[in-house]
């Protein structure tokens, strides 16, 4: 699709702003709907707003603003969301309102203009899987529930087979794995994805949901202690403090550079092969939290050892890495940025930043709500 009028909700955010830049660069006319939340953008707002995009500063539940934002638009990228997993557990109403209700209100306005909308792309999340896929050498592939409190209290961190109690091996997680969201945030992301796919299908609006894995890159909100582990560790290291590692540090994630997320979103414009599908967008490679903390410390030239606190966070999963076959097959998506290269890009930027380290404060908040034990 060339020279389209495109709305990016959450277009001032970490992922949204990179997407806006790429769309503007390709000659599209871009409008942003963003509330510029202070927890993410601070009091001065973001320094990276694209000057060639139009900004409507408004809440995603503001029906009038949404109507204005959709005027003349053919493509909608829905990236707006409240994104703190831990925080969602003690401010559930805020998360459900912005994510679930906000998406519903947006969809109602889209439905009324369905002839005009050629594509809807929604940001979903790996969080909706709960634990990733696993293999038991005796029982075959299994999709285990979260580890029990008893197991976590006895610090047996690895997953055990629900049938035979054998220790499980993590395997790539495919889109067919049963969903098992373990936080209010994850429930609201599942809502966003399914609301969009269901309404898209019912009203013939070509819709794609991308299940993002653990995204890192420039413009992450370093001072937001509820963001992902990569930004949190950068903020700790910038302040010469040790990254705090939960469990034993051997838990792993699929870290994906933001430019590969943008790549997938751009591919969505060029093909209808993935319409009405949910697709994993990750790299297919696992990295442990300890490895990540070491790479960041080394990249920032900080001689700071991480501190393994041995506590665990309520609802945390142990391993989750993406099976990206479906995105490859349907969209021709292939991750381009190796972790080392991506972290270099991130750290060049991080070195120029200052960050208020609010991690201890957030941990105390979570502990007060029994969400860290
Ligand atoms: C969660 C969401 C994901 C979201 C991401 C960032 C789930 C399953 N996934 O991912 O959708 O994009 O948050 O908001 O809910 N860790 C530490 N020390 C820290 C912070 C984290 O050791 O200071 C560990 C965690 O215990 C976890 C791992 O790092 O094992 C990754 O944590 P995090 O970055 O918060 O992401 P997820 O929980 O994977």
Short mmCIF file of C-alpha atoms and ligand atoms in Angstrom, two decimals:
data_model
loop_
_atom_site.label_atom_id
_atom_site.label_comp_id
_atom_site.label_asym_id
_atom_site.label_seq_id
_atom_site.Cartn_x
_atom_site.Cartn_y
_atom_site.Cartn_z
CA UNK A 1 0.00 0.00 0.00
CA UNK A 2 1.62 3.23 -1.06
CA UNK A 3 0.99 6.73 0.31
CA UNK A 4 -1.78 5.76 2.69
CA UNK A 5 -3.23 7.80 5.50
CA UNK A 6 -2.31 5.87 8.63
CA UNK A 7 -3.28 6.16 12.29
CA UNK A 8 -0.83 4.87 14.90
CA UNK A 9 -2.35 4.75 18.38
CA UNK A 10 0.41 4.94 20.99
CA UNK A 11 2.58 6.47 18.27
CA UNK A 12 4.64 8.45 20.80
CA UNK A 13 5.66 5.31 22.66
CA UNK A 14 8.71 3.11 22.38
CA UNK A 15 7.51 0.81 19.59
CA UNK A 16 4.90 3.17 18.11
CA UNK A 17 7.37 6.00 17.55
CA UNK A 18 9.80 3.76 15.64
CA UNK A 19 6.91 2.58 13.50
CA UNK A 20 5.79 6.18 12.86
CA UNK A 21 9.31 7.11 11.70
CA UNK A 22 9.42 4.19 9.27
CA UNK A 23 5.98 4.98 7.86
CA UNK A 24 6.78 8.69 7.40
CA UNK A 25 10.05 7.75 5.71
CA UNK A 26 8.09 5.62 3.23
CA UNK A 27 5.90 8.56 2.27
CA UNK A 28 2.76 7.76 4.25
CA UNK A 29 0.66 10.44 5.89
CA UNK A 30 0.75 9.56 9.57
CA UNK A 31 -1.43 10.62 12.48
CA UNK A 32 -0.67 9.73 16.09
CA UNK A 33 -3.22 9.30 18.86
CA UNK A 34 -1.38 9.24 22.18
CA UNK A 35 -2.10 10.33 25.71
CA UNK A 36 1.60 11.01 26.50
CA UNK A 37 1.34 9.24 29.87
CA UNK A 38 3.67 10.81 32.45
CA UNK A 39 4.91 7.44 33.81
CA UNK A 40 6.30 6.74 30.32
CA UNK A 41 7.15 10.17 28.93
CA UNK A 42 8.04 12.16 32.08
CA UNK A 43 6.74 15.70 32.57
CA UNK A 44 8.38 17.19 29.46
CA UNK A 45 6.95 14.66 26.96
CA UNK A 46 8.99 12.62 24.49
CA UNK A 47 11.86 14.19 22.56
CA UNK A 48 11.38 11.81 19.64
CA UNK A 49 7.96 12.80 18.26
CA UNK A 50 8.16 12.78 14.48
CA UNK A 51 7.60 16.37 13.28
CA UNK A 52 6.02 15.13 10.05
CA UNK A 53 3.27 13.24 11.86
CA UNK A 54 0.15 14.89 13.20
CA UNK A 55 -0.40 14.44 16.94
CA UNK A 56 -3.75 14.17 18.63
CA UNK A 57 -3.05 14.06 22.35
CA UNK A 58 -5.96 12.18 23.86
CA UNK A 59 -7.03 9.16 25.81
CA UNK A 60 -7.82 5.99 23.87
CA UNK A 61 -11.26 5.95 25.55
CA UNK A 62 -12.09 9.45 24.23
CA UNK A 63 -14.68 8.73 21.54
CA UNK A 64 -14.61 12.22 20.04
CA UNK A 65 -10.84 12.17 19.72
CA UNK A 66 -10.98 8.72 18.11
CA UNK A 67 -13.51 9.92 15.57
CA UNK A 68 -11.19 12.82 14.66
CA UNK A 69 -8.19 10.50 14.58
CA UNK A 70 -9.89 8.13 12.12
CA UNK A 71 -10.90 10.86 9.70
CA UNK A 72 -9.74 9.79 6.21
CA UNK A 73 -7.60 6.95 7.61
CA UNK A 74 -7.17 3.68 5.67
CA UNK A 75 -4.79 1.81 7.97
CA UNK A 76 -4.80 1.58 11.77
CA UNK A 77 -1.87 0.36 13.85
CA UNK A 78 -3.17 -0.09 17.38
CA UNK A 79 -0.13 0.17 19.66
CA UNK A 80 -1.60 2.15 22.56
CA UNK A 81 -1.61 0.25 25.86
CA UNK A 82 -0.72 0.44 29.51
CA UNK A 83 2.29 -1.89 29.72
CA UNK A 84 3.39 -2.71 33.29
CA UNK A 85 2.81 -6.36 34.15
CA UNK A 86 3.42 -6.01 37.93
CA UNK A 87 1.57 -2.71 38.17
CA UNK A 88 -1.45 -4.19 36.38
CA UNK A 89 -1.93 -6.50 39.36
CA UNK A 90 -2.61 -3.66 41.80
CA UNK A 91 -4.16 -1.18 39.34
CA UNK A 92 -6.33 -3.63 37.36
CA UNK A 93 -9.06 -1.14 36.54
CA UNK A 94 -6.61 1.27 34.91
CA UNK A 95 -5.21 -1.53 32.72
CA UNK A 96 -8.55 -3.02 31.71
CA UNK A 97 -9.94 0.43 30.96
CA UNK A 98 -7.11 1.54 28.69
CA UNK A 99 -6.41 -1.80 27.02
CA UNK A 100 -9.69 -3.70 26.85
CA UNK A 101 -12.20 -0.83 26.92
CA UNK A 102 -9.95 1.45 24.83
CA UNK A 103 -9.74 -1.21 22.13
CA UNK A 104 -13.49 -1.76 22.23
CA UNK A 105 -14.17 1.96 21.77
CA UNK A 106 -11.65 2.16 18.93
CA UNK A 107 -13.22 -0.89 17.25
CA UNK A 108 -16.71 0.55 17.52
CA UNK A 109 -15.50 3.66 15.65
CA UNK A 110 -13.66 1.50 13.08
CA UNK A 111 -16.78 -0.62 12.54
CA UNK A 112 -18.73 2.51 11.66
CA UNK A 113 -16.13 3.31 8.96
CA UNK A 114 -15.44 -0.24 7.81
CA UNK A 115 -15.54 0.55 4.09
CA UNK A 116 -12.69 3.01 4.60
CA UNK A 117 -10.35 0.79 6.67
CA UNK A 118 -8.10 -1.42 4.53
CA UNK A 119 -6.00 -2.86 7.36
CA UNK A 120 -5.97 -3.09 11.14
CA UNK A 121 -2.81 -4.28 12.89
CA UNK A 122 -2.90 -4.79 16.66
CA UNK A 123 0.04 -5.17 19.04
CA UNK A 124 -0.49 -8.35 21.04
CA UNK A 125 2.03 -9.98 23.36
CA UNK A 126 3.77 -13.22 24.25
CA UNK A 127 2.42 -12.64 27.76
CA UNK A 128 -0.85 -14.25 26.69
CA UNK A 129 0.84 -17.70 26.49
CA UNK A 130 1.82 -17.80 30.14
CA UNK A 131 4.59 -20.43 30.15
CA UNK A 132 6.15 -21.19 26.77
CA UNK A 133 6.18 -24.61 25.09
CA UNK A 134 8.05 -27.52 26.77
CA UNK A 135 9.13 -31.09 26.02
CA UNK A 136 9.14 -34.02 28.42
CA UNK A 137 11.48 -36.86 27.45
CA UNK A 138 8.84 -39.34 28.68
CA UNK A 139 5.52 -37.69 27.86
CA UNK A 140 6.34 -35.64 24.73
CA UNK A 141 5.38 -31.99 24.20
CA UNK A 142 3.44 -30.37 27.03
CA UNK A 143 1.95 -26.95 27.83
CA UNK A 144 2.38 -26.76 31.61
CA UNK A 145 0.60 -24.28 33.89
CA UNK A 146 2.57 -21.84 36.08
CA UNK A 147 4.84 -23.34 38.72
CA UNK A 148 3.00 -23.92 42.00
CA UNK A 149 3.66 -21.74 45.06
CA UNK A 150 5.02 -24.84 46.80
CA UNK A 151 7.52 -25.39 43.98
CA UNK A 152 8.61 -21.74 43.93
CA UNK A 153 8.96 -21.63 47.72
CA UNK A 154 11.31 -24.59 47.56
CA UNK A 155 13.28 -22.73 44.85
CA UNK A 156 12.88 -25.48 42.25
CA UNK A 157 12.89 -23.05 39.36
CA UNK A 158 12.66 -25.30 36.29
CA UNK A 159 9.30 -26.53 35.02
CA UNK A 160 8.22 -30.07 35.94
CA UNK A 161 6.04 -32.30 33.79
CA UNK A 162 2.41 -32.07 35.00
CA UNK A 163 2.07 -35.83 34.36
CA UNK A 164 5.33 -37.48 35.48
CA UNK A 165 7.17 -34.64 37.35
CA UNK A 166 10.21 -35.06 35.08
CA UNK A 167 12.15 -31.78 34.52
CA UNK A 168 11.02 -30.21 31.25
CA UNK A 169 13.06 -28.78 28.38
CA UNK A 170 11.88 -25.49 26.87
CA UNK A 171 11.02 -25.61 23.15
CA UNK A 172 9.89 -22.93 20.69
CA UNK A 173 6.36 -21.68 21.41
CA UNK A 174 3.97 -21.84 18.48
CA UNK A 175 0.77 -19.84 18.07
CA UNK A 176 -1.22 -23.03 18.65
CA UNK A 177 -0.06 -23.39 22.24
CA UNK A 178 -3.08 -22.90 24.54
CA UNK A 179 -3.24 -19.37 25.94
CA UNK A 180 -2.81 -18.94 29.68
CA UNK A 181 -2.45 -15.27 30.63
CA UNK A 182 -1.00 -14.87 34.14
CA UNK A 183 -1.48 -11.16 34.84
CA UNK A 184 -4.16 -8.52 34.39
CA UNK A 185 -1.92 -6.98 31.73
CA UNK A 186 -1.80 -10.29 29.83
CA UNK A 187 -5.58 -10.73 30.07
CA UNK A 188 -6.02 -7.24 28.63
CA UNK A 189 -3.58 -8.02 25.77
CA UNK A 190 -5.49 -11.19 24.99
CA UNK A 191 -8.66 -9.07 24.94
CA UNK A 192 -7.06 -6.56 22.55
CA UNK A 193 -5.94 -9.30 20.18
CA UNK A 194 -9.19 -11.25 20.20
CA UNK A 195 -11.48 -8.23 20.05
CA UNK A 196 -9.64 -7.02 16.94
CA UNK A 197 -9.58 -10.42 15.23
CA UNK A 198 -13.23 -11.15 16.00
CA UNK A 199 -14.51 -7.74 14.90
CA UNK A 200 -12.18 -7.73 11.89
CA UNK A 201 -13.48 -11.11 10.74
CA UNK A 202 -17.13 -10.23 11.36
CA UNK A 203 -16.98 -6.96 9.44
CA UNK A 204 -14.49 -7.96 6.74
CA UNK A 205 -11.74 -5.62 7.95
CA UNK A 206 -8.35 -7.26 7.18
CA UNK A 207 -6.83 -7.61 10.65
CA UNK A 208 -3.52 -9.01 11.93
CA UNK A 209 -2.37 -9.48 15.54
CA UNK A 210 1.34 -9.55 16.24
CA UNK A 211 2.41 -11.29 19.42
CA UNK A 212 5.54 -9.34 20.29
CA UNK A 213 8.18 -11.12 22.34
CA UNK A 214 10.58 -9.16 24.62
CA UNK A 215 11.29 -6.01 22.67
CA UNK A 216 14.33 -3.83 23.33
CA UNK A 217 15.79 -0.76 21.65
CA UNK A 218 16.29 2.98 21.84
CA UNK A 219 13.49 5.11 23.37
CA UNK A 220 12.55 2.54 25.98
CA UNK A 221 11.35 4.40 29.05
CA UNK A 222 14.43 3.86 31.21
CA UNK A 223 12.96 5.54 34.27
CA UNK A 224 9.78 3.47 34.17
CA UNK A 225 10.44 0.63 36.63
CA UNK A 226 7.51 -1.37 35.25
CA UNK A 227 9.01 -1.76 31.79
CA UNK A 228 11.02 -4.76 30.54
CA UNK A 229 14.15 -6.23 32.08
CA UNK A 230 16.55 -4.75 29.51
CA UNK A 231 15.55 -1.13 30.24
CA UNK A 232 15.44 -1.80 33.98
CA UNK A 233 18.99 -3.20 33.98
CA UNK A 234 20.23 -0.25 31.90
CA UNK A 235 18.72 2.16 34.39
CA UNK A 236 20.40 0.32 37.31
CA UNK A 237 23.78 0.22 35.55
CA UNK A 238 23.63 3.89 34.52
CA UNK A 239 23.27 4.66 38.22
CA UNK A 240 26.18 2.32 39.10
CA UNK A 241 23.87 -0.07 40.88
CA UNK A 242 23.75 -3.86 40.36
CA UNK A 243 20.90 -5.29 38.31
CA UNK A 244 18.62 -7.25 40.64
CA UNK A 245 17.97 -10.74 39.33
CA UNK A 246 14.91 -12.72 40.36
CA UNK A 247 15.01 -16.53 40.71
CA UNK A 248 18.49 -17.79 39.73
CA UNK A 249 18.98 -15.80 36.51
CA UNK A 250 18.75 -18.86 34.25
CA UNK A 251 15.20 -18.01 33.13
CA UNK A 252 15.22 -17.11 29.45
CA UNK A 253 13.42 -14.89 26.98
CA UNK A 254 13.38 -14.13 23.26
CA UNK A 255 14.77 -10.58 22.99
CA UNK A 256 13.88 -8.85 19.74
CA UNK A 257 15.18 -5.53 18.46
CA UNK A 258 12.52 -2.90 17.83
CA UNK A 259 13.52 -2.55 14.15
CA UNK A 260 12.45 -6.17 13.56
CA UNK A 261 9.08 -5.37 15.12
CA UNK A 262 8.82 -2.44 12.69
CA UNK A 263 9.79 -4.77 9.83
CA UNK A 264 6.85 -7.09 10.63
CA UNK A 265 4.44 -4.16 10.80
CA UNK A 266 5.58 -2.88 7.40
CA UNK A 267 5.23 -6.35 5.86
CA UNK A 268 1.62 -6.37 7.06
CA UNK A 269 0.89 -3.53 4.61
CA UNK A 270 2.26 -5.40 1.62
CA UNK A 271 0.38 -8.68 1.77
CA UNK A 272 -3.00 -10.05 2.73
CA UNK A 273 -1.64 -13.55 3.45
CA UNK A 274 -1.60 -13.02 7.22
CA UNK A 275 -5.01 -11.34 7.47
CA UNK A 276 -7.12 -12.65 10.38
CA UNK A 277 -4.12 -14.44 11.90
CA UNK A 278 -2.16 -13.98 15.14
CA UNK A 279 1.59 -14.25 14.52
CA UNK A 280 4.59 -14.52 16.84
CA UNK A 281 7.16 -11.82 16.24
CA UNK A 282 10.41 -12.80 17.93
CA UNK A 283 13.80 -14.11 16.87
CA UNK A 284 13.57 -17.79 17.81
CA UNK A 285 16.67 -17.50 20.09
CA UNK A 286 16.71 -17.71 23.88
CA UNK A 287 18.90 -15.58 26.18
CA UNK A 288 19.02 -15.93 29.96
CA UNK A 289 18.49 -12.96 32.25
CA UNK A 290 21.99 -13.36 33.68
CA UNK A 291 23.50 -13.37 30.18
CA UNK A 292 21.55 -10.22 29.38
CA UNK A 293 22.77 -8.44 32.53
CA UNK A 294 26.37 -9.37 31.69
CA UNK A 295 26.13 -8.18 28.09
CA UNK A 296 24.66 -4.85 29.22
CA UNK A 297 27.26 -4.29 31.95
CA UNK A 298 30.07 -5.08 29.52
CA UNK A 299 28.60 -2.87 26.80
CA UNK A 300 28.29 0.04 29.22
CA UNK A 301 31.80 -0.55 30.55
CA UNK A 302 30.50 -1.06 34.10
CA UNK A 303 32.33 -3.40 36.42
CA UNK A 304 29.15 -4.22 38.33
CA UNK A 305 28.13 -7.79 39.12
CA UNK A 306 24.40 -8.49 39.08
CA UNK A 307 22.82 -9.32 42.41
CA UNK A 308 20.80 -12.53 42.49
CA UNK A 309 18.08 -11.81 45.01
CA UNK A 310 16.60 -15.34 44.95
CA UNK A 311 13.07 -13.96 45.21
CA UNK A 312 10.43 -14.58 42.60
CA UNK A 313 7.73 -12.43 41.06
CA UNK A 314 4.13 -13.57 41.18
CA UNK A 315 2.98 -14.72 37.72
CA UNK A 316 6.50 -14.82 36.22
CA UNK A 317 7.12 -17.51 33.66
CA UNK A 318 10.40 -19.43 33.36
CA UNK A 319 11.06 -19.64 29.62
CA UNK A 320 9.38 -18.44 26.44
CA UNK A 321 10.95 -18.31 22.98
CA UNK A 322 9.09 -17.75 19.73
CA UNK A 323 8.43 -20.23 16.96
CA UNK A 324 8.42 -17.76 14.05
CA UNK A 325 7.53 -20.22 11.27
CA UNK A 326 4.08 -18.75 10.70
CA UNK A 327 5.31 -15.15 10.28
CA UNK A 328 8.06 -16.44 7.97
CA UNK A 329 5.66 -18.43 5.84
CA UNK A 330 2.82 -15.93 5.63
CA UNK A 331 4.70 -12.62 5.58
CA UNK A 332 8.26 -13.46 4.62
CA UNK A 333 9.33 -12.09 8.02
CA UNK A 334 12.87 -12.90 9.16
CA UNK A 335 14.65 -11.18 12.05
CA UNK A 336 17.60 -9.14 10.78
CA UNK A 337 19.26 -7.85 13.95
CA UNK A 338 21.51 -10.14 16.00
CA UNK A 339 21.34 -9.58 19.76
CA UNK A 340 24.90 -8.27 20.01
CA UNK A 341 24.38 -5.76 17.23
CA UNK A 342 20.98 -4.71 18.62
CA UNK A 343 22.39 -4.18 22.11
CA UNK A 344 25.21 -2.04 20.67
CA UNK A 345 22.59 0.17 19.07
CA UNK A 346 20.64 0.35 22.34
CA UNK A 347 23.70 1.08 24.45
CA UNK A 348 25.03 3.85 22.18
CA UNK A 349 21.78 5.62 23.02
CA UNK A 350 21.66 4.60 26.69
CA UNK A 351 25.11 6.15 27.24
CA UNK A 352 23.64 9.56 26.33
CA UNK A 353 20.70 9.17 28.72
CA UNK A 354 20.19 9.77 32.39
CA UNK A 355 17.67 7.61 34.21
CA UNK A 356 16.04 7.92 37.58
CA UNK A 357 16.40 4.53 39.18
CA UNK A 358 12.97 3.74 40.65
CA UNK A 359 13.53 -0.03 40.69
CA UNK A 360 13.86 -0.41 44.49
CA UNK A 361 10.72 1.65 44.97
CA UNK A 362 8.79 -0.51 42.49
CA UNK A 363 10.10 -3.68 44.14
CA UNK A 364 8.91 -2.44 47.55
CA UNK A 365 5.54 -1.64 46.02
CA UNK A 366 5.28 -5.16 44.56
CA UNK A 367 6.47 -6.71 47.85
CA UNK A 368 3.84 -4.72 49.77
CA UNK A 369 1.21 -6.31 47.54
CA UNK A 370 2.78 -9.79 48.00
CA UNK A 371 3.72 -9.82 44.31
CA UNK A 372 7.41 -10.47 45.01
CA UNK A 373 8.29 -13.25 47.47
C1 LIG B 1 6.41 -9.29 30.54
C2 LIG B 1 5.29 -9.59 29.62
C3 LIG B 1 5.59 -9.02 28.26
C4 LIG B 1 5.97 -7.56 28.33
C5 LIG B 1 7.15 -7.40 29.28
C6 LIG B 1 7.56 -5.96 29.51
C7 LIG B 1 4.59 -11.77 30.57
C8 LIG B 1 4.71 -13.26 30.45
N1 LIG B 1 5.20 -11.06 29.60
O1 LIG B 1 7.45 -10.08 30.06
O2 LIG B 1 4.44 -9.14 27.47
O3 LIG B 1 6.32 -7.11 27.06
O4 LIG B 1 6.77 -7.94 30.55
O5 LIG B 1 6.55 -5.24 30.12
O6 LIG B 1 3.96 -11.25 31.47
N2 LIG B 1 13.75 -9.72 35.88
C9 LIG B 1 14.76 -9.66 36.80
N3 LIG B 1 15.04 -8.44 37.36
C10 LIG B 1 14.36 -7.30 37.05
C11 LIG B 1 13.32 -7.39 36.10
C12 LIG B 1 13.04 -8.62 35.53
O7 LIG B 1 15.40 -10.65 37.11
O8 LIG B 1 14.68 -6.25 37.61
C13 LIG B 1 13.45 -11.02 35.25
C14 LIG B 1 12.02 -11.44 35.49
O9 LIG B 1 11.85 -12.09 36.71
C15 LIG B 1 11.76 -12.34 34.29
C16 LIG B 1 12.66 -11.75 33.20
O10 LIG B 1 13.58 -10.91 33.86
O11 LIG B 1 12.16 -13.64 34.58
C17 LIG B 1 11.94 -10.94 32.17
O12 LIG B 1 11.12 -9.99 32.82
P1 LIG B 1 10.38 -8.77 32.06
O13 LIG B 1 11.32 -8.01 31.23
O14 LIG B 1 9.56 -8.05 33.08
O15 LIG B 1 9.48 -9.45 30.99
P2 LIG B 1 8.51 -10.68 30.98
O16 LIG B 1 7.99 -11.00 32.32
O17 LIG B 1 9.13 -11.74 30.14
#
